[in-house]
Structure formats: C-alpha cells, structure tokens
mmCIF file of C-alpha atoms in Angstrom:
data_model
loop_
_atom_site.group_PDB
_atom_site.id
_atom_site.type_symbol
_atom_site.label_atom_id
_atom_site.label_comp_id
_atom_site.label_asym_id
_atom_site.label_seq_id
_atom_site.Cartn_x
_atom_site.Cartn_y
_atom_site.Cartn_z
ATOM 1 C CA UNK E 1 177.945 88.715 -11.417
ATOM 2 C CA UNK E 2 176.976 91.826 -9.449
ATOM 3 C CA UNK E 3 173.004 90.150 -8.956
ATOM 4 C CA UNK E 4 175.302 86.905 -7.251
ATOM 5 C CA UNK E 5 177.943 88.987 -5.411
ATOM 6 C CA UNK E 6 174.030 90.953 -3.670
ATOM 7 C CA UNK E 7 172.816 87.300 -2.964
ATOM 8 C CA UNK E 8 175.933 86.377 -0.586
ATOM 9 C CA UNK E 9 176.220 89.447 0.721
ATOM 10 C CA UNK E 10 171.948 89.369 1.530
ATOM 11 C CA UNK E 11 172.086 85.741 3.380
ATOM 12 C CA UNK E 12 175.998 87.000 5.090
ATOM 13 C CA UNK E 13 173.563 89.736 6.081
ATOM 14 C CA UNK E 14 171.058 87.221 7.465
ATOM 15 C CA UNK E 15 173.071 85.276 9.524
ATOM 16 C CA UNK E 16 174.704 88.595 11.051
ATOM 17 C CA UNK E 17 170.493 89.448 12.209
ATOM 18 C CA UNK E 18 170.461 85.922 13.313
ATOM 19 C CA UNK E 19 167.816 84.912 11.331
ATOM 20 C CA UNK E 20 170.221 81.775 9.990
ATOM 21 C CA UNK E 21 172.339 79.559 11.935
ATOM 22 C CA UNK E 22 175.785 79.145 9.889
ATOM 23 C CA UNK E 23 177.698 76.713 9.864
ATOM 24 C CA UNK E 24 181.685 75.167 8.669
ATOM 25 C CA UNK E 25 180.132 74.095 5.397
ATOM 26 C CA UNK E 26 177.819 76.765 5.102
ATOM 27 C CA UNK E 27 180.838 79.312 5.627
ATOM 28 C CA UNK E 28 183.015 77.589 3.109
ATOM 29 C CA UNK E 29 180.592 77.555 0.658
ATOM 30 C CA UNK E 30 179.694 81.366 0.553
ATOM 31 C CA UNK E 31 183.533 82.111 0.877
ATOM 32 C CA UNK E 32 184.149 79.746 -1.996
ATOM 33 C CA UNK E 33 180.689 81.208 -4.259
ATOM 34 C CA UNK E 34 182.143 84.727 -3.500
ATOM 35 C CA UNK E 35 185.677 84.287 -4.502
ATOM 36 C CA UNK E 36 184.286 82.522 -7.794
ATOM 37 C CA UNK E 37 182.260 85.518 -8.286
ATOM 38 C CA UNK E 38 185.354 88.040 -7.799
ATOM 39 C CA UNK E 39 187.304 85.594 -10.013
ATOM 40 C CA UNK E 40 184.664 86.000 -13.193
ATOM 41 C CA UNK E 41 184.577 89.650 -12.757
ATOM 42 C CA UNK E 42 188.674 89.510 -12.896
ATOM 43 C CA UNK E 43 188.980 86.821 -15.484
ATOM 44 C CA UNK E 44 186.530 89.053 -17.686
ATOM 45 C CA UNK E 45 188.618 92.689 -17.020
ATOM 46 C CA UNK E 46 191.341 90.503 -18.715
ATOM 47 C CA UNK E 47 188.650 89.625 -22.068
ATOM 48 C CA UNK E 48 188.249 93.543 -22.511
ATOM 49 C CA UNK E 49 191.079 93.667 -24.530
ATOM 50 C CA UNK E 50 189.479 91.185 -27.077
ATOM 51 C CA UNK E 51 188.372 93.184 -29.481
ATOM 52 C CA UNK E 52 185.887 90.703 -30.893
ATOM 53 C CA UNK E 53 183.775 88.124 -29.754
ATOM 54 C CA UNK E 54 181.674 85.206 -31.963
ATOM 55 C CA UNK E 55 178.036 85.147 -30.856
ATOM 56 C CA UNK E 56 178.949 81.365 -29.590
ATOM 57 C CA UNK E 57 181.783 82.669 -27.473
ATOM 58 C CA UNK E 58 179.874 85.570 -25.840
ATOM 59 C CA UNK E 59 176.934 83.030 -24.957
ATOM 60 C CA UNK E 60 179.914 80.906 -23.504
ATOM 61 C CA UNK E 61 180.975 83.794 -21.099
ATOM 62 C CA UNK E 62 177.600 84.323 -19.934
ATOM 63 C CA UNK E 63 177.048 80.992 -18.997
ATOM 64 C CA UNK E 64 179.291 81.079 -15.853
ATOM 65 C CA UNK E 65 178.019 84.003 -14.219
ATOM 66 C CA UNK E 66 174.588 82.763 -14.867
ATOM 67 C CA UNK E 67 175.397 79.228 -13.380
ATOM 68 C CA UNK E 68 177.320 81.423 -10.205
ATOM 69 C CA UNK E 69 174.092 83.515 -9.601
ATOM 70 C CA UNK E 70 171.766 80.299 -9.628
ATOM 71 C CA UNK E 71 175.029 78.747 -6.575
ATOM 72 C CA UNK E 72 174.451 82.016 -4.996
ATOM 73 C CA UNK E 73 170.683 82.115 -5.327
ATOM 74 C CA UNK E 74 170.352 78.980 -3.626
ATOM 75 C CA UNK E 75 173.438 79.313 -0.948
ATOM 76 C CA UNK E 76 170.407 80.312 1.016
ATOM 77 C CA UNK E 77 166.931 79.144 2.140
ATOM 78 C CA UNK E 78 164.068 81.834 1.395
ATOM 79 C CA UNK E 79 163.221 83.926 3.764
ATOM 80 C CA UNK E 80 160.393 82.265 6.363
ATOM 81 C CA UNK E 81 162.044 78.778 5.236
ATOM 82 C CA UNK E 82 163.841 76.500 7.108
ATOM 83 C CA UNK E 83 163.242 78.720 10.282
ATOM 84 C CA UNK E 84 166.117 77.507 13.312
ATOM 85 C CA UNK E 85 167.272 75.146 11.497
ATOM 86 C CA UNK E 86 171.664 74.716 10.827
ATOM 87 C CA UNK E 87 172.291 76.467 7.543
ATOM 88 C CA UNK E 88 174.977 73.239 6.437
ATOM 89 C CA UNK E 89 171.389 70.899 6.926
ATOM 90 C CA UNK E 90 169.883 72.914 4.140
ATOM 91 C CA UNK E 91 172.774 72.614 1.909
ATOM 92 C CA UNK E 92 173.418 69.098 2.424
ATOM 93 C CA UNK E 93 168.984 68.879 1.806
ATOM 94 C CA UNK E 94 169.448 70.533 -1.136
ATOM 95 C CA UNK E 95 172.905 69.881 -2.217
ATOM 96 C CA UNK E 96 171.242 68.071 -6.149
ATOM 97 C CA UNK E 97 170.352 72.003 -7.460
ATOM 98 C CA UNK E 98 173.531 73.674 -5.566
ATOM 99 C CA UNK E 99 175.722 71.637 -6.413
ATOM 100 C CA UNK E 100 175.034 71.007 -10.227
ATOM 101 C CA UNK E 101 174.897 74.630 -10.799
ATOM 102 C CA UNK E 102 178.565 74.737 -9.712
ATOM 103 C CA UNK E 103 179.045 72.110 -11.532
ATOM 104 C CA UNK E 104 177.677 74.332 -15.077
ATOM 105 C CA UNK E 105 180.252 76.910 -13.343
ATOM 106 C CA UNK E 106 183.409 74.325 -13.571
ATOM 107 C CA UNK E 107 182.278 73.167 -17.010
ATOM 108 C CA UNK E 108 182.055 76.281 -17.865
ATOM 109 C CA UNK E 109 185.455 77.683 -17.341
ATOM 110 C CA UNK E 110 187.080 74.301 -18.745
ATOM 111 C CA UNK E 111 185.060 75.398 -22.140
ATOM 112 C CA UNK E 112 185.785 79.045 -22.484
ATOM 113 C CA UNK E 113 189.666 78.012 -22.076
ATOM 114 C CA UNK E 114 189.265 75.825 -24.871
ATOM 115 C CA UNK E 115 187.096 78.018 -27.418
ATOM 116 C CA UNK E 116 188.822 81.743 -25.658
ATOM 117 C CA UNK E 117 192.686 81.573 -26.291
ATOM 118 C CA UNK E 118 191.993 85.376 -24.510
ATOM 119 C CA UNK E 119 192.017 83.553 -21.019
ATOM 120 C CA UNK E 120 195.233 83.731 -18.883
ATOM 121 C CA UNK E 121 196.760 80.467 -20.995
ATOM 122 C CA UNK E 122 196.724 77.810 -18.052
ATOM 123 C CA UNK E 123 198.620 74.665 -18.998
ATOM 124 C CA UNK E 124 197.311 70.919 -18.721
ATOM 125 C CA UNK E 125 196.907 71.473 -14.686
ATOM 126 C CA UNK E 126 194.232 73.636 -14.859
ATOM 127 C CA UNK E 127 192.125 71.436 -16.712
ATOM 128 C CA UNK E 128 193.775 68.560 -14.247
ATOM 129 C CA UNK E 129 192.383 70.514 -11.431
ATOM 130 C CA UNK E 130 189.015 71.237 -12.756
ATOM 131 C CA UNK E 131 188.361 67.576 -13.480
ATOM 132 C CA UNK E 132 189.162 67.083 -10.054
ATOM 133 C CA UNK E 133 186.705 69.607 -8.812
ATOM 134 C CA UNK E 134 184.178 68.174 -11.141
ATOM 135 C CA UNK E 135 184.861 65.053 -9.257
ATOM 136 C CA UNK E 136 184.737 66.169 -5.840
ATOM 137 C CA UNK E 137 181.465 68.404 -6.792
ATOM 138 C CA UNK E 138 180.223 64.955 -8.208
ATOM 139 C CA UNK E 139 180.545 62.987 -4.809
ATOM 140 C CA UNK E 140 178.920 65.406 -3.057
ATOM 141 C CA UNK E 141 175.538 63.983 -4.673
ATOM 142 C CA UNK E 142 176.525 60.950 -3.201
ATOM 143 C CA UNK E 143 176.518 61.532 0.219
ATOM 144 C CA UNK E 144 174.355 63.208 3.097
ATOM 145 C CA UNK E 145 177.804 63.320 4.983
ATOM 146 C CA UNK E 146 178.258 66.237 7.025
ATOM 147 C CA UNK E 147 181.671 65.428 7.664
ATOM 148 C CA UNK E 148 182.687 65.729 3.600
ATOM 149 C CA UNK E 149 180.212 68.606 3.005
ATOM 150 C CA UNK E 150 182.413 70.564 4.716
ATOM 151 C CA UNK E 151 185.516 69.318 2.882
ATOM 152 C CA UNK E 152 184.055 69.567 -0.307
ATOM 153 C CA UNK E 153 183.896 73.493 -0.308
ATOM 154 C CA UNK E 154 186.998 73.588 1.610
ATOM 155 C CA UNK E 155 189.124 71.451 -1.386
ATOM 156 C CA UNK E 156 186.948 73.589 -3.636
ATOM 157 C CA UNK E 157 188.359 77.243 -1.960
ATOM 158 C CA UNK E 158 191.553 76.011 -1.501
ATOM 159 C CA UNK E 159 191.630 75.026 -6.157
ATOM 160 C CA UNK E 160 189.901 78.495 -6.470
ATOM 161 C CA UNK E 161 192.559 80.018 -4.535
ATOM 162 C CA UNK E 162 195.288 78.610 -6.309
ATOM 163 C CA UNK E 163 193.174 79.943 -9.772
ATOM 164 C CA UNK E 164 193.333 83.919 -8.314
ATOM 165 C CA UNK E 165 197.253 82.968 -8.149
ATOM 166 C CA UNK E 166 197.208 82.232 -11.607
ATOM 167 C CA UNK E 167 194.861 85.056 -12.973
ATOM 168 C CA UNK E 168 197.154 87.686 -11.223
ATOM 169 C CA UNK E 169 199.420 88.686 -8.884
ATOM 170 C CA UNK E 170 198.543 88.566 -5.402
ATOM 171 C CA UNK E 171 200.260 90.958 -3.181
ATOM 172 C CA UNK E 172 202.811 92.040 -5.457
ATOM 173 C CA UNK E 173 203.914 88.215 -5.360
ATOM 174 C CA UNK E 174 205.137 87.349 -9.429
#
C-alpha cells in the first residue's frame, strides 16, 4: 500500500515540475487510486483485531493492494515517455492494463467480504455497487472516448467515497 501511495505521490510530483500535462481524467483517476489506497490501509486497521487468518484469506488481502500498486504503477508514463503529451491521452492509450488492474482491485474487495466476515458487514448494496463499478470499469475498454474517461473515474470516486462513509465515520458524522 505504502509502495502505491509513493507512486501517486511521485507522478503528483511530476506534474507539479511540469514534466506531465494533467488532465480531468488524469486528476480523477489519481484522486480515485489514492483514496482506494487510504481505504485498504483503513479497511485493514479494522482486520487487526482478527486474531487469525487461513493462509487462503491472507493471500486474499494481499491481492488488493497488489492489484492498487500495479493502478498506481501505471497512473503514469515512465519517465522520458510520452514527453508533452496530455496525461488523460496516455490513460485512455493504455486504459487495457490500468484498467483491469482496478478491475483485480473491485474483485477483490467483493471476495474478501464474502470469505472475511471481519470486514465492516456491508449489506446487498455494496456488492450492488461494486458490480456496477465492475461495469463501468468494463466499458471503459470499450471506448477511446475522452468524454467518458473522465466520467468513469469520476462515478468511480464518487462509489469510493460513499465506501469511506461506510468504513467509518467521517467528521464525527454517525
């Protein structure tokens, strides 16, 4: 989590030098890859109180914050690559990779509810909501759209933000 959380905060860094051109989608996305990285790292304070874990269900909590480092890792071109060039063009090149790793991220979540009764207990609307995003992450490999490449991230922050609402408290809010 901490490796994906550098990542963000490396090509954030980049675009503050100038080196990248951000843009809408591009903005979204690392907000949205950020906040999914805060949530794992919030979801998982909660698991510390499990006092055991099967092999199968560790291997199932890794599996998010390895499929969150690879969004991360690729949030970004390479330094030297795609030199100029508008940051939401290189997602929307490269949106196959990016987007199936969140993808393995959404998956993942929807399968540690069902084999971690340890997680926050959402009802039937949190697996509603994560077909959803599976389905709006799945269009995404449809199109070259700019247009819904930035609402794609933007559906996606506003779902995540309604998950940190259900992990916890937000500003003393019950």
């Amino acid at each position: 989590v901490g490796l994906g959380i550098a990542e963000v905060l490396t090509g954030v860094v980049r675009i503050l030098r100038g080196e990248l051109k951000a843009g809408l989608a591009q903005g979204l996305w690392t907000l949205t890859v950020f906040l999914s990285l805060v949530q794992l790292v919030w979801a998982y304070w909660a698991l510390n109180a499990e006092a055991s874990l099967t092999y199968a269900q560790y291997l199932t909590i890794l599996w998010g914050p390895i499929a969150l480092f690879v969004s991360a890792s690729l949030l970004f071109p390479k330094e030297g690559d795609h030199p100029g060039r508008h940051l939401d063009d290189y997602l929307i090149e490269h949106r196959g990779v990016f987007l199936l790793s969140f993808l393995a991220f959404v998956v993942q979540a929807q399968v540690a509810n069902w084999t971690l009764d340890a997680l926050t207990g959402q009802d039937g609307l949190a697996l509603v909501l994560r077909l959803v995003v599976a389905g709006i992450i799945l269009s995404g490999f449809l199109t070259r759209n700019r247009w819904w490449h930035r609402v794609i991230p933007a559906l996606l922050l506003a779902i995540s933000l309604y998950f940190t609402a259900q992990i916890t408290p937000i500003a003393g809010l019950p």
